[in-house]
CSV table of C-alpha atoms in Angstrom, one decimal:
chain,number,residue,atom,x,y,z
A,6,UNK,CA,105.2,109.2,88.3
A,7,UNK,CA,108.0,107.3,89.4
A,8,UNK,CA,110.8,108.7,92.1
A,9,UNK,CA,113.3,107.8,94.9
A,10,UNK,CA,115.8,106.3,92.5
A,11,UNK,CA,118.6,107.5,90.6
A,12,UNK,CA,119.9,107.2,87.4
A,13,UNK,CA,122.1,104.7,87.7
A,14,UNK,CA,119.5,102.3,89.4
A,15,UNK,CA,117.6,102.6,86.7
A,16,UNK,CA,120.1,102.1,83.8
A,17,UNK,CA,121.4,98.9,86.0
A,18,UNK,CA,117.9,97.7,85.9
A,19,UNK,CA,117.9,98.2,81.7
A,20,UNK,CA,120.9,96.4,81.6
A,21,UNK,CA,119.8,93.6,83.6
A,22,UNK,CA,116.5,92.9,81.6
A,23,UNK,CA,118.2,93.8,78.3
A,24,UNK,CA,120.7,91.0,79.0
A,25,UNK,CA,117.9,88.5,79.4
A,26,UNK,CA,118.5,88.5,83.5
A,27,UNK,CA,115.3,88.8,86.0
A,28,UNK,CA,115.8,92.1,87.0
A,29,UNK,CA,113.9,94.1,90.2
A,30,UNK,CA,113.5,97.8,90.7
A,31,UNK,CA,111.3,99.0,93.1
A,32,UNK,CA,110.4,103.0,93.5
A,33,UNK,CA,108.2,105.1,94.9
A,34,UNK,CA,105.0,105.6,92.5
A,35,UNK,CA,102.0,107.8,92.5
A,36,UNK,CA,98.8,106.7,90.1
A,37,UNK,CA,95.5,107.8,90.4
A,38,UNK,CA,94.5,103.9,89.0
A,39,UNK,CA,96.0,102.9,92.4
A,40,UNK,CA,95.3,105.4,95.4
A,41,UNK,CA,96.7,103.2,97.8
A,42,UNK,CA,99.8,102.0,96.2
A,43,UNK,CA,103.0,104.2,96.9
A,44,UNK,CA,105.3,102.0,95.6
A,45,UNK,CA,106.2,100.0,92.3
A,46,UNK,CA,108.2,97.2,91.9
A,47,UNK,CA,108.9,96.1,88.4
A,48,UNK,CA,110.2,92.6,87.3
A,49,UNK,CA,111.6,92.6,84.2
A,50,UNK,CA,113.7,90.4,81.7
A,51,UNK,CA,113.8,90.9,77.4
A,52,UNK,CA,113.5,86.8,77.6
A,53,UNK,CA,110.1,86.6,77.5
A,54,UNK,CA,109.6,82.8,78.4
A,55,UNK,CA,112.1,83.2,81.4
A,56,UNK,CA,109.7,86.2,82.8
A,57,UNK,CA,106.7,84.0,82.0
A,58,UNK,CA,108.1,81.3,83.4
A,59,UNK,CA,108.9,83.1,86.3
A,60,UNK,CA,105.8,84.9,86.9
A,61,UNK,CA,103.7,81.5,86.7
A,62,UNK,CA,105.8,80.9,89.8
A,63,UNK,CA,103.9,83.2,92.0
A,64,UNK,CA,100.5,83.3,90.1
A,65,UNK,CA,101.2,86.0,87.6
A,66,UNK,CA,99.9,85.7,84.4
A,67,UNK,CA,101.6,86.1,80.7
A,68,UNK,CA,99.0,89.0,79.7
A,69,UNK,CA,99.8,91.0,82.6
A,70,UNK,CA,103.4,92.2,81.5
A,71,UNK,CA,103.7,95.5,80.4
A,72,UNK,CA,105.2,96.0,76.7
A,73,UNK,CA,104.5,99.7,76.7
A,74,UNK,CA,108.3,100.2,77.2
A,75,UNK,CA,109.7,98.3,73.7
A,76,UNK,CA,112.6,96.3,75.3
A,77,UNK,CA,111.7,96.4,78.7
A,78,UNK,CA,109.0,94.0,78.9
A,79,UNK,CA,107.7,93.6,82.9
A,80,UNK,CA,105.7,92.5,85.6
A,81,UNK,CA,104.1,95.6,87.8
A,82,UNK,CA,104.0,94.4,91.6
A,83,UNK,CA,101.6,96.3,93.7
A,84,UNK,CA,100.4,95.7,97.6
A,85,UNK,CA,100.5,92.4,99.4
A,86,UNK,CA,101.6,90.9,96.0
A,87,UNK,CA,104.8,93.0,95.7
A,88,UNK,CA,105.5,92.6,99.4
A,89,UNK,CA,105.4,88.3,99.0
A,90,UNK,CA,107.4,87.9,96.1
A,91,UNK,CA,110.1,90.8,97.6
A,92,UNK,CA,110.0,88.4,100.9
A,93,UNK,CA,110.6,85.5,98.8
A,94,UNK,CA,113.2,86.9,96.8
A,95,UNK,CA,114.9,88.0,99.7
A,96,UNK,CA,114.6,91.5,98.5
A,97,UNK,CA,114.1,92.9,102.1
A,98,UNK,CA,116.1,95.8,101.1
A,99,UNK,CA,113.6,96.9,99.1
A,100,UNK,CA,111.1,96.8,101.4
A,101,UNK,CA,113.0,98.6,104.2
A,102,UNK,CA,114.0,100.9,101.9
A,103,UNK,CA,110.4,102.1,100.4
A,104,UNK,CA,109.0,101.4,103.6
A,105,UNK,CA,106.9,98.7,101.8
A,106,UNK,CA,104.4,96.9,104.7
């Protein structure tokens, strides 16, 4: 279950990956699979090669994108993982705002 964002966040995000852009949204997140994640941060782009491209860039691999949303294909980043790449992508927003550590 995904919260802490709005509407539009989440449309901009769309937009962003529908227009072949690498795209970052990062929310709050509950899962039972992941006890000890609280937050989500999902890369996305429709341009498959640019994502995998991408992804190779910090060790991610092609078979770990998520297609379960048809046109939103995306990397899920969880933990230490999500906390690097934001730090490298000079997302820090994201991690002061989900209080991501």
């Amino acid at each position: 279950m995904a919260f802490g964002i709005n509407r539009a966040e989440l449309n901009r995000w769309k937009k962003q990956v529908a227009q072949g852009k690498i795209a970052f949204l990062t929310h709050y997140w509950l899962d039972s699979r992941f006890p000890d994640a609280k937050t989500v941060t999902k890369v996305g782009c429709s341009d498959l090669d640019a994502l995998i491209q991408w992804g190779r860039g910090y060790g991610l691999k092609p078979e770990w994108i998520d297609h379960r949303h048809k046109g939103y294909p995306h990397f899920d980043l969880l933990g230490e993982k999500q906390l690097q790449i934001l730090m490298a992508e000079g997302l820090e927003d994201h991690i002061d705002r989900f209080h991501i550590s």
